[in-house]
Amino acid sequence: MRKSLIAATIIALAASAGYGTFVEGAVGVDSSKLRNAVTVPNIRLHQAALQAIADANNGERTSGTPGFDASAAYVKSTLEGAGYTVTQIPFSFPFFKENSPPIFERTAPLPGEVFVEGSDFSTMEYSGTGDVTRLVKNAGGFVLPPTPEPSSASGCAAADFVGFQSGSIALVQRGTCAFFDKATNAKNAGAVAVIIFNEGNPGRTDNFGGTLGGEVGIPVLSASHALGVALSTGGPTVHIKTDTTIETKNTSNLMAETATGRSDRVVVVGAHLDSVPGGAGIQDNGSGSAGILEIALQMKKLNIKPVNKVRFMWFGAEEAGLLGSENYVASLTARQKKDTALNLNFDMIASPNFVRFVYDGDGSDTADAGPNGSATIEDVFAKYFASKSLPFEATAFDGRSDYGPFIDAGIPAGGLFTGAEELKTAEEALIYGGTAGLALDPCYHQACDNLGNNNLEAFDQMSDAAADAVLQFAMTTSAVKGTSKANDQAIKSVDADSLMYRGSHLQR
């Protein structure tokens, strides 16, 4: 059964059984006081502070920049003012910077053509520096025309470059494996630059940007599907110039936890605090960061004493490849991992053209299931939305946000999401309103992701659902059982290509 229909079904079953009010959450804790206290106007005050920080720091809050440091200082001081003890956990990471605008143009056959940065192409994060004018040669594995679902494995194997002319520029189609793997295979075959063009499926037609997740040493560009198709015929020669710097910089995670609660059943509530370069990131992920900040503040104000310790975390360098959450999970001992009951992840919960998405913990609607216990988390959100007569959709554990390192460690995870660059379907527009054929967040990873790039109706509904879930798991006396290692299905089904796209978002 589609998850969008489950809410209505649960309500109907409850009504037929004679229940006047559906019991919210897995343990039936009344979350109304907390939800009433967590208001959109208060959350928006935090977002406004983040916007002001971005405005004062070249329009961005990227890890490794003063904008991120000021964002962390705001969250820390706000929490400390409410009585929390805040731990700032520093770590170093490879910081990527473009020193000058890239150049991408076709020089032959004549007449030439200059491609437009942003709409036609982008420099991928961790691209190397270079200035080359060479023939474009196709890697193997293209799927043209594209199929309805992502399927291309172009460039994922060394065999895709058999016969490749060393010294050429490799053209590779997005799909299946990590961008880093595609670029590395191309370089090993003698490519002096790489162009990775979008797959062409619905929601995968435009230029997409993204991160390699590590250094390759040669220029690597993303490109729109249309441009990739155009370059795949006729044996064109192109000129590519990139000017980048990769250096080690410092950033941090922030951690604040409740004073009471079982330390062997820690509920980790997380959101990433950093933005992409060149953007304020007030929706991605100022929405999640501000939302969990207000939940933490109101739990303290209401003097809620949880049964299980609640650990609120704001991760750095998510947009560089989930580096903050990876650093945190890697720092845990085996005992500390076992003592982590679950991870709730809130990354983008106010998308302008939103859909209410819940991570598919049991894998019943998608190919991706979380570790044991993730289905319980999904069920809490399902029951809450049912109690409010709000339909929702399942979204896959595709590795595109900070839950990734948790599920890799076998820790149950779940959370909410309202959409990124994917296009709203006609069916979704009927259910949720908004505009079919338009991205769920048209300003995803762009400079226009500012204070106005938030749907307040979605924000109200999703922040209430987040508050409810945090309280249910804070107060439950039952364990949410994970395993000593991640669910095999979850690991195998993660789209490795996704793991290298979202800039974080690696890709969502």
Short mmCIF file of C-alpha atoms in Angstrom, two decimals:
data_model
loop_
_atom_site.label_atom_id
_atom_site.label_comp_id
_atom_site.label_asym_id
_atom_site.label_seq_id
_atom_site.Cartn_x
_atom_site.Cartn_y
_atom_site.Cartn_z
CA MET A 1 0.00 0.00 0.00
CA ARG A 2 1.33 3.48 -0.84
CA LYS A 3 2.41 5.33 2.27
CA SER A 4 0.33 8.33 1.15
CA LEU A 5 -2.74 6.16 1.74
CA ILE A 6 -1.65 4.67 5.05
CA ALA A 7 -2.60 7.70 7.14
CA ALA A 8 -6.19 7.64 5.91
CA THR A 9 -6.37 3.88 6.42
CA ILE A 10 -5.14 4.06 10.01
CA ILE A 11 -7.67 6.76 10.83
CA ALA A 12 -10.48 4.71 9.30
CA LEU A 13 -9.45 1.62 11.30
CA ALA A 14 -9.28 3.61 14.52
CA ALA A 15 -12.70 5.11 13.88
CA SER A 16 -14.24 1.74 13.08
CA ALA A 17 -12.89 0.39 16.37
CA GLY A 18 -14.67 3.14 18.25
CA TYR A 19 -11.71 5.29 19.19
CA GLY A 20 -12.51 9.00 19.21
CA THR A 21 -8.87 10.13 19.20
CA PHE A 22 -5.95 8.29 17.67
CA VAL A 23 -3.14 7.74 20.16
CA GLU A 24 -0.06 9.59 18.92
CA GLY A 25 3.33 7.94 18.69
CA ALA A 26 4.71 4.55 19.62
CA VAL A 27 4.25 4.99 23.36
CA GLY A 28 1.23 7.27 23.35
CA VAL A 29 2.87 10.25 25.06
CA ASP A 30 0.79 13.40 24.77
CA SER A 31 3.08 15.78 22.89
CA SER A 32 0.60 18.65 22.65
CA LYS A 33 2.35 20.94 25.15
CA LEU A 34 5.68 20.62 23.38
CA ARG A 35 4.12 20.99 19.93
CA ASN A 36 2.19 24.06 21.01
CA ALA A 37 5.38 25.58 22.39
CA VAL A 38 7.39 24.91 19.22
CA THR A 39 5.97 27.65 17.01
CA VAL A 40 6.89 28.71 13.49
CA PRO A 41 7.38 32.38 14.51
CA ASN A 42 10.01 31.33 17.07
CA ILE A 43 11.72 29.02 14.56
CA ARG A 44 11.72 31.83 12.03
CA LEU A 45 13.60 34.04 14.50
CA HIS A 46 16.45 31.51 14.39
CA GLN A 47 16.30 31.44 10.61
CA ALA A 48 16.39 35.24 10.53
CA ALA A 49 19.53 35.16 12.65
CA LEU A 50 21.13 32.71 10.21
CA GLN A 51 20.12 34.93 7.29
CA ALA A 52 21.72 37.94 8.97
CA ILE A 53 24.88 35.92 9.51
CA ALA A 54 24.98 34.95 5.83
CA ASP A 55 24.35 38.55 4.77
CA ALA A 56 27.36 39.64 6.82
CA ASN A 57 29.57 36.86 5.42
CA ASN A 58 29.49 36.96 1.62
CA GLY A 59 26.06 35.37 1.47
CA GLU A 60 27.07 31.94 2.79
CA ARG A 61 27.47 29.81 5.90
CA THR A 62 29.77 27.14 4.48
CA SER A 63 31.92 25.06 6.84
CA GLY A 64 35.43 26.46 6.98
CA THR A 65 34.21 30.05 6.59
CA PRO A 66 33.39 32.84 9.08
CA GLY A 67 29.70 32.39 8.18
CA PHE A 68 29.66 28.87 9.58
CA ASP A 69 31.63 29.88 12.66
CA ALA A 70 29.12 32.66 13.36
CA SER A 71 26.21 30.23 12.85
CA ALA A 72 27.76 27.82 15.36
CA ALA A 73 28.32 30.67 17.81
CA TYR A 74 24.65 31.67 17.53
CA VAL A 75 23.38 28.14 18.20
CA LYS A 76 25.84 27.68 21.07
CA SER A 77 25.01 30.95 22.81
CA THR A 78 21.26 30.42 22.38
CA LEU A 79 21.44 26.96 23.95
CA GLU A 80 23.71 28.10 26.77
CA GLY A 81 21.33 30.95 27.49
CA ALA A 82 18.61 28.34 28.04
CA GLY A 83 20.78 26.35 30.45
CA TYR A 84 22.31 23.69 28.21
CA THR A 85 25.94 22.71 28.36
CA VAL A 86 27.17 22.80 24.77
CA THR A 87 30.15 20.81 23.51
CA GLN A 88 31.83 22.06 20.35
CA ILE A 89 33.64 19.20 18.66
CA PRO A 90 36.32 20.42 16.21
CA PHE A 91 37.53 18.46 13.21
CA SER A 92 39.50 19.20 10.07
CA PHE A 93 38.34 18.57 6.52
CA PRO A 94 39.39 19.28 2.92
CA PHE A 95 37.99 22.72 2.07
CA PHE A 96 37.25 23.35 -1.60
CA LYS A 97 37.21 26.78 -3.24
CA GLU A 98 36.83 28.07 -6.79
CA ASN A 99 39.25 30.95 -7.25
CA SER A 100 37.80 32.23 -10.51
CA PRO A 101 34.83 31.43 -12.78
CA PRO A 102 35.27 28.28 -14.89
CA ILE A 103 35.30 28.28 -18.70
CA PHE A 104 33.61 25.63 -20.81
CA GLU A 105 33.22 26.11 -24.56
CA ARG A 106 33.10 24.11 -27.78
CA THR A 107 35.87 25.19 -30.15
CA ALA A 108 35.19 22.73 -32.98
CA PRO A 109 33.40 22.10 -35.19
CA LEU A 110 32.85 25.75 -36.01
CA PRO A 111 31.06 27.93 -35.15
CA GLY A 112 32.04 27.53 -31.53
CA GLU A 113 29.72 27.78 -28.56
CA VAL A 114 30.24 29.13 -25.03
CA PHE A 115 28.35 27.22 -22.34
CA VAL A 116 26.72 28.96 -19.38
CA GLU A 117 27.89 28.22 -15.85
CA GLY A 118 25.00 27.20 -13.62
CA SER A 119 22.46 26.30 -16.27
CA ASP A 120 24.67 24.29 -18.65
CA PHE A 121 27.47 23.17 -16.34
CA SER A 122 29.18 23.56 -12.97
CA THR A 123 32.57 22.78 -11.50
CA MET A 124 32.15 19.77 -9.24
CA GLU A 125 33.34 20.15 -5.67
CA TYR A 126 36.92 18.83 -5.29
CA SER A 127 37.59 19.23 -9.02
CA GLY A 128 41.24 19.80 -9.85
CA THR A 129 42.70 22.84 -11.61
CA GLY A 130 43.40 22.69 -15.34
CA ASP A 131 43.26 24.41 -18.72
CA VAL A 132 42.77 21.93 -21.58
CA THR A 133 41.45 21.97 -25.15
CA ARG A 134 40.92 18.42 -26.38
CA LEU A 135 38.57 16.05 -28.17
CA VAL A 136 35.57 14.71 -26.25
CA LYS A 137 35.44 10.92 -26.10
CA ASN A 138 32.46 8.95 -24.76
CA ALA A 139 32.77 6.44 -21.96
CA GLY A 140 30.80 3.23 -22.33
CA GLY A 141 27.48 2.51 -20.66
CA PHE A 142 25.31 5.37 -21.91
CA VAL A 143 21.55 4.79 -21.69
CA LEU A 144 20.08 6.98 -24.41
CA PRO A 145 17.26 7.67 -24.54
CA PRO A 146 17.02 7.37 -20.74
CA THR A 147 14.68 4.92 -19.09
CA PRO A 148 12.04 6.11 -16.56
CA GLU A 149 14.19 5.01 -13.62
CA PRO A 150 17.93 5.74 -13.16
CA SER A 151 19.90 2.95 -14.80
CA SER A 152 23.12 4.21 -16.41
CA ALA A 153 26.37 2.74 -15.12
CA SER A 154 28.54 4.76 -17.49
CA GLY A 155 32.10 5.08 -16.23
CA CYS A 156 31.59 2.80 -13.25
CA ALA A 157 34.00 0.14 -14.53
CA ALA A 158 37.43 0.29 -16.13
CA ALA A 159 35.91 -1.67 -19.02
CA ASP A 160 33.90 1.43 -19.93
CA PHE A 161 37.14 3.05 -21.05
CA VAL A 162 38.50 0.24 -23.22
CA GLY A 163 39.78 1.93 -26.38
CA PHE A 164 39.56 5.38 -24.82
CA GLN A 165 42.03 7.79 -26.43
CA SER A 166 44.49 8.95 -23.77
CA GLY A 167 44.78 12.73 -23.60
CA SER A 168 41.07 13.25 -24.41
CA ILE A 169 38.24 14.65 -22.31
CA ALA A 170 35.93 11.91 -21.04
CA LEU A 171 32.15 12.26 -21.33
CA VAL A 172 30.35 10.14 -18.73
CA GLN A 173 26.64 9.77 -17.93
CA ARG A 174 25.45 10.07 -14.34
CA GLY A 175 24.12 6.94 -12.62
CA THR A 176 24.71 3.91 -10.36
CA CYS A 177 28.15 4.59 -8.86
CA ALA A 178 29.93 7.47 -7.14
CA PHE A 179 31.02 10.48 -9.15
CA PHE A 180 34.48 10.01 -7.65
CA ASP A 181 34.66 6.49 -9.10
CA LYS A 182 33.62 7.68 -12.56
CA ALA A 183 36.19 10.48 -12.54
CA THR A 184 38.95 8.24 -11.17
CA ASN A 185 38.30 5.55 -13.79
CA ALA A 186 38.43 8.22 -16.50
CA LYS A 187 41.69 9.63 -15.17
CA ASN A 188 43.24 6.16 -14.97
CA ALA A 189 42.32 5.71 -18.64
CA GLY A 190 44.25 8.86 -19.52
CA ALA A 191 41.49 11.50 -19.47
CA VAL A 192 42.72 15.06 -18.89
CA ALA A 193 39.25 16.25 -17.81
CA VAL A 194 35.83 14.72 -17.18
CA ILE A 195 32.29 15.84 -17.99
CA ILE A 196 29.52 14.03 -16.09
CA PHE A 197 26.14 14.80 -17.66
CA ASN A 198 22.77 14.26 -16.03
CA GLU A 199 20.91 11.06 -16.71
CA GLY A 200 17.79 12.41 -18.38
CA ASN A 201 15.13 10.79 -16.19
CA PRO A 202 12.38 12.95 -14.64
CA GLY A 203 14.12 15.24 -12.14
CA ARG A 204 17.52 14.37 -13.63
CA THR A 205 17.67 16.59 -16.69
CA ASP A 206 19.17 19.87 -15.51
CA ASN A 207 22.75 20.61 -14.58
CA PHE A 208 23.19 19.28 -11.05
CA GLY A 209 26.49 20.39 -9.48
CA GLY A 210 27.57 18.17 -6.62
CA THR A 211 30.65 16.85 -4.89
CA LEU A 212 33.26 14.25 -5.76
CA GLY A 213 33.87 13.70 -2.08
CA GLY A 214 37.63 13.69 -2.62
CA GLU A 215 40.44 14.90 -4.88
CA VAL A 216 40.83 13.49 -8.38
CA GLY A 217 43.45 15.95 -9.67
CA ILE A 218 41.93 16.87 -13.03
CA PRO A 219 39.03 19.21 -13.97
CA VAL A 220 35.63 17.59 -13.44
CA LEU A 221 32.41 19.29 -14.55
CA SER A 222 28.74 18.39 -14.19
CA ALA A 223 26.49 19.14 -17.16
CA SER A 224 22.84 19.09 -18.13
CA HIS A 225 21.44 16.10 -19.97
CA ALA A 226 20.85 18.15 -23.11
CA LEU A 227 24.44 19.35 -23.22
CA GLY A 228 25.77 15.85 -22.64
CA VAL A 229 23.70 14.46 -25.48
CA ALA A 230 24.87 17.26 -27.77
CA LEU A 231 28.53 16.56 -26.95
CA SER A 232 28.13 12.80 -27.41
CA THR A 233 27.96 13.04 -31.23
CA GLY A 234 30.05 14.71 -33.88
CA GLY A 235 33.45 14.37 -32.22
CA PRO A 236 33.60 17.90 -30.74
CA THR A 237 36.64 19.62 -29.31
CA VAL A 238 36.06 21.61 -26.11
CA HIS A 239 38.03 24.01 -23.95
CA ILE A 240 37.74 23.55 -20.18
CA LYS A 241 39.41 25.77 -17.61
CA THR A 242 39.06 25.42 -13.84
CA ASP A 243 40.88 27.27 -11.08
CA THR A 244 40.42 25.62 -7.70
CA THR A 245 42.07 25.26 -4.33
CA ILE A 246 41.74 22.36 -1.88
CA GLU A 247 43.16 22.96 1.57
CA THR A 248 42.68 21.59 5.06
CA LYS A 249 40.45 23.75 7.25
CA ASN A 250 38.81 23.41 10.63
CA THR A 251 35.12 23.28 11.43
CA SER A 252 33.00 21.66 14.14
CA ASN A 253 29.93 19.79 15.29
CA LEU A 254 27.82 21.12 18.16
CA MET A 255 26.30 18.85 20.81
CA ALA A 256 23.84 19.65 23.60
CA GLU A 257 22.04 16.99 25.60
CA THR A 258 19.43 16.73 28.29
CA ALA A 259 20.68 16.54 31.86
CA THR A 260 18.52 13.51 32.60
CA GLY A 261 17.66 10.28 30.83
CA ARG A 262 19.21 6.87 30.32
CA SER A 263 22.67 7.16 28.85
CA ASP A 264 22.38 3.66 27.40
CA ARG A 265 19.45 4.71 25.19
CA VAL A 266 20.58 7.99 23.69
CA VAL A 267 18.27 9.61 21.16
CA VAL A 268 20.42 11.60 18.70
CA VAL A 269 18.45 14.40 17.04
CA GLY A 270 20.45 15.88 14.19
CA ALA A 271 20.50 18.52 11.46
CA HIS A 272 23.34 20.01 9.46
CA LEU A 273 24.23 23.63 10.12
CA ASP A 274 26.34 24.43 7.05
CA SER A 275 25.21 25.82 3.70
CA VAL A 276 26.61 25.25 0.24
CA PRO A 277 29.15 27.79 -1.04
CA GLY A 278 27.46 30.90 -2.38
CA GLY A 279 24.18 30.34 -0.58
CA ALA A 280 22.67 31.24 2.79
CA GLY A 281 21.04 27.80 3.09
CA ILE A 282 18.03 29.02 5.07
CA GLN A 283 15.86 26.15 3.88
CA ASP A 284 18.77 23.72 3.35
CA ASN A 285 19.30 23.32 6.15
CA GLY A 286 18.38 26.35 8.20
CA SER A 287 14.92 24.79 8.44
CA GLY A 288 16.10 21.62 10.18
CA SER A 289 18.74 23.42 12.25
CA ALA A 290 16.31 26.06 13.48
CA GLY A 291 13.58 23.48 14.05
CA ILE A 292 15.57 21.23 16.37
CA LEU A 293 17.02 24.28 18.13
CA GLU A 294 13.52 25.41 19.07
CA ILE A 295 12.55 21.88 20.15
CA ALA A 296 15.59 21.78 22.45
CA LEU A 297 14.79 25.20 23.91
CA GLN A 298 11.15 24.35 24.58
CA MET A 299 11.98 21.00 26.17
CA LYS A 300 14.19 22.90 28.60
CA LYS A 301 11.57 25.61 29.20
CA LEU A 302 8.85 23.03 29.87
CA ASN A 303 11.22 21.19 32.24
CA ILE A 304 10.72 17.92 30.42
CA LYS A 305 12.73 15.15 32.09
CA PRO A 306 13.15 12.42 29.50
CA VAL A 307 13.39 8.74 30.28
CA ASN A 308 16.14 8.50 27.64
CA LYS A 309 18.88 11.07 27.16
CA VAL A 310 18.25 13.30 24.14
CA ARG A 311 21.37 14.53 22.35
CA PHE A 312 20.81 17.41 19.93
CA MET A 313 23.48 17.77 17.27
CA TRP A 314 24.25 20.35 14.60
CA PHE A 315 26.68 18.85 12.09
CA GLY A 316 29.32 20.70 10.09
CA ALA A 317 30.60 19.94 6.57
CA GLU A 318 27.54 17.95 5.56
CA GLU A 319 27.57 19.71 2.21
CA ALA A 320 31.17 18.57 1.69
CA GLY A 321 30.15 14.91 2.01
CA LEU A 322 28.50 14.15 5.40
CA LEU A 323 31.87 14.79 7.00
CA GLY A 324 30.56 16.05 10.34
CA SER A 325 28.27 13.10 10.98
CA GLU A 326 30.94 10.71 9.71
CA ASN A 327 33.40 12.24 12.18
CA TYR A 328 30.92 11.92 15.03
CA VAL A 329 29.95 8.29 14.37
CA ALA A 330 33.59 7.30 13.79
CA SER A 331 34.49 8.77 17.20
CA LEU A 332 32.04 6.47 19.02
CA THR A 333 33.30 3.36 20.71
CA ALA A 334 31.52 0.06 20.13
CA ARG A 335 29.79 0.53 23.49
CA GLN A 336 28.67 4.07 22.63
CA LYS A 337 27.21 2.86 19.34
CA LYS A 338 25.21 0.23 21.19
CA ASP A 339 24.07 2.89 23.64
CA THR A 340 22.72 5.05 20.79
CA ALA A 341 19.05 4.12 20.54
CA LEU A 342 18.39 5.89 17.26
CA ASN A 343 19.04 8.90 15.05
CA LEU A 344 16.33 11.33 13.99
CA ASN A 345 17.45 13.39 10.99
CA PHE A 346 15.77 16.65 9.92
CA ASP A 347 17.26 18.00 6.72
CA MET A 348 15.02 20.35 4.69
CA ILE A 349 11.56 20.49 6.29
CA ALA A 350 10.09 23.63 4.68
CA SER A 351 10.51 23.20 0.92
CA PRO A 352 8.44 25.78 -1.00
CA ASN A 353 6.71 23.23 -3.28
CA PHE A 354 6.73 20.56 -0.59
CA VAL A 355 5.76 16.95 -0.19
CA ARG A 356 5.61 15.41 3.28
CA PHE A 357 8.26 12.67 3.13
CA VAL A 358 9.06 10.13 5.84
CA TYR A 359 12.13 7.89 5.58
CA ASP A 360 11.07 4.38 4.63
CA GLY A 361 12.43 2.52 7.64
CA ASP A 362 10.99 -0.87 6.71
CA GLY A 363 11.80 -0.66 3.00
CA SER A 364 8.23 -1.52 2.06
CA ASP A 365 7.84 1.27 -0.52
CA THR A 366 11.40 1.75 -1.73
CA ALA A 367 14.48 -0.36 -2.32
CA ASP A 368 16.14 1.03 0.80
CA ALA A 369 15.46 -0.19 4.34
CA GLY A 370 17.18 1.03 7.46
CA PRO A 371 18.73 -1.11 10.20
CA ASN A 372 16.48 -3.01 12.60
CA GLY A 373 14.40 -0.52 14.55
CA SER A 374 14.06 1.97 11.69
CA ALA A 375 10.57 0.66 10.95
CA THR A 376 9.54 1.64 14.48
CA ILE A 377 10.69 5.19 13.83
CA GLU A 378 8.75 5.33 10.57
CA ASP A 379 5.69 4.06 12.42
CA VAL A 380 5.82 6.92 14.93
CA PHE A 381 5.72 9.47 12.12
CA ALA A 382 2.99 7.51 10.32
CA LYS A 383 0.78 7.44 13.38
CA TYR A 384 1.32 11.12 14.06
CA PHE A 385 0.40 12.17 10.54
CA ALA A 386 -2.59 9.83 10.68
CA SER A 387 -3.80 11.54 13.84
CA LYS A 388 -3.74 14.85 11.98
CA SER A 389 -5.30 13.48 8.77
CA LEU A 390 -2.17 14.43 6.83
CA PRO A 391 -1.08 12.15 3.98
CA PHE A 392 2.61 11.54 3.39
CA GLU A 393 4.98 9.67 1.09
CA ALA A 394 7.86 7.29 1.74
CA THR A 395 11.36 8.43 0.81
CA ALA A 396 14.34 6.13 0.50
CA PHE A 397 17.44 5.86 2.64
CA ASP A 398 19.59 6.85 -0.32
CA GLY A 399 22.57 8.11 1.69
CA ARG A 400 22.06 11.79 0.94
CA SER A 401 22.04 13.20 4.46
CA ASP A 402 23.54 12.79 7.91
CA TYR A 403 21.64 9.62 8.80
CA GLY A 404 24.02 7.80 6.40
CA PRO A 405 26.88 7.15 8.84
CA PHE A 406 24.38 6.08 11.51
CA ILE A 407 22.71 3.42 9.36
CA ASP A 408 26.12 2.24 8.16
CA ALA A 409 26.94 1.62 11.83
CA GLY A 410 23.70 -0.34 12.34
CA ILE A 411 21.99 2.44 14.31
CA PRO A 412 18.25 2.77 13.62
CA ALA A 413 17.37 6.02 11.88
CA GLY A 414 14.47 7.97 10.51
CA GLY A 415 13.30 11.48 9.91
CA LEU A 416 11.47 13.95 7.72
CA PHE A 417 12.16 15.63 4.39
CA THR A 418 10.11 17.95 2.17
CA GLY A 419 12.05 17.66 -1.10
CA ALA A 420 14.97 19.07 -3.05
CA GLU A 421 15.51 19.22 -6.81
CA GLU A 422 13.06 16.46 -7.74
CA LEU A 423 9.98 17.57 -9.68
CA LYS A 424 6.52 17.46 -8.12
CA THR A 425 4.26 14.99 -9.88
CA ALA A 426 0.67 15.68 -10.87
CA GLU A 427 -0.49 13.19 -8.23
CA GLU A 428 1.53 14.95 -5.54
CA ALA A 429 0.13 18.32 -6.58
CA LEU A 430 -3.41 16.97 -6.09
CA ILE A 431 -2.53 15.71 -2.60
CA TYR A 432 -0.29 18.49 -1.29
CA GLY A 433 -1.07 21.46 -3.51
CA GLY A 434 1.72 23.36 -5.18
CA THR A 435 2.87 23.16 -8.80
CA ALA A 436 3.32 19.94 -10.77
CA GLY A 437 6.46 19.85 -12.91
CA LEU A 438 8.29 22.32 -10.64
CA ALA A 439 11.10 21.33 -8.30
CA LEU A 440 10.05 20.75 -4.70
CA ASP A 441 12.68 23.34 -3.80
CA PRO A 442 13.38 25.51 -6.87
CA CYS A 443 16.18 27.27 -4.96
CA TYR A 444 17.93 24.08 -3.88
CA HIS A 445 21.68 24.76 -3.56
CA GLN A 446 21.29 28.24 -5.02
CA ALA A 447 21.77 31.80 -3.82
CA CYS A 448 17.98 32.24 -3.67
CA ASP A 449 17.73 29.79 -0.75
CA ASN A 450 17.03 32.66 1.62
CA LEU A 451 14.51 33.54 4.32
CA GLY A 452 11.72 33.71 1.75
CA ASN A 453 12.43 30.21 0.43
CA ASN A 454 10.32 28.39 3.01
CA ASN A 455 6.75 27.10 3.00
CA LEU A 456 5.35 27.99 6.42
CA GLU A 457 2.47 25.51 6.21
CA ALA A 458 4.92 22.67 5.67
CA PHE A 459 7.20 24.10 8.35
CA ASP A 460 4.39 24.10 10.91
CA GLN A 461 3.34 20.53 10.13
CA MET A 462 6.84 19.08 9.95
CA SER A 463 8.19 20.83 13.04
CA ASP A 464 5.18 19.53 15.00
CA ALA A 465 5.82 16.00 13.70
CA ALA A 466 9.49 16.35 14.64
CA ALA A 467 8.62 17.53 18.16
CA ASP A 468 6.21 14.64 18.60
CA ALA A 469 8.78 12.05 17.50
CA VAL A 470 11.52 13.51 19.70
CA LEU A 471 9.22 13.32 22.72
CA GLN A 472 7.93 9.81 21.94
CA PHE A 473 11.45 8.41 21.83
CA ALA A 474 12.62 10.54 24.76
CA MET A 475 9.90 9.04 26.95
CA THR A 476 9.61 5.44 25.72
CA THR A 477 10.60 2.65 28.07
CA SER A 478 11.02 0.24 25.16
CA ALA A 479 14.27 -0.22 23.29
CA VAL A 480 14.55 0.49 19.57
CA LYS A 481 16.82 -2.36 18.60
CA GLY A 482 19.62 -1.86 16.12
CA THR A 483 22.17 -4.46 15.06
CA SER A 484 25.91 -4.76 15.39
CA LYS A 485 26.21 -3.85 11.74
CA ALA A 486 23.98 -2.15 9.20
CA ASN A 487 21.16 -3.96 7.48
CA ASP A 488 22.62 -5.60 4.35
CA GLN A 489 19.71 -4.39 2.25
CA ALA A 490 20.31 -0.82 3.35
CA ILE A 491 24.00 -0.94 2.45
CA LYS A 492 23.51 -2.64 -0.90
CA SER A 493 20.63 -0.45 -1.96
CA VAL A 494 22.28 2.90 -1.33
CA ASP A 495 22.87 4.50 -4.74
CA ALA A 496 26.61 5.15 -4.65
CA ASP A 497 26.12 7.87 -7.24
CA SER A 498 23.79 9.55 -4.77
CA LEU A 499 26.52 9.35 -2.15
CA MET A 500 28.58 11.73 -4.21
CA TYR A 501 25.98 14.23 -5.28
CA ARG A 502 24.19 16.41 -2.92
CA GLY A 503 27.14 18.55 -2.30
CA SER A 504 25.94 16.91 0.65
CA HIS A 505 23.31 16.43 -0.67
CA LEU A 506 25.56 14.22 -1.61
CA GLN A 507 22.24 13.92 -3.18
CA ARG A 508 18.87 13.71 -1.91
#
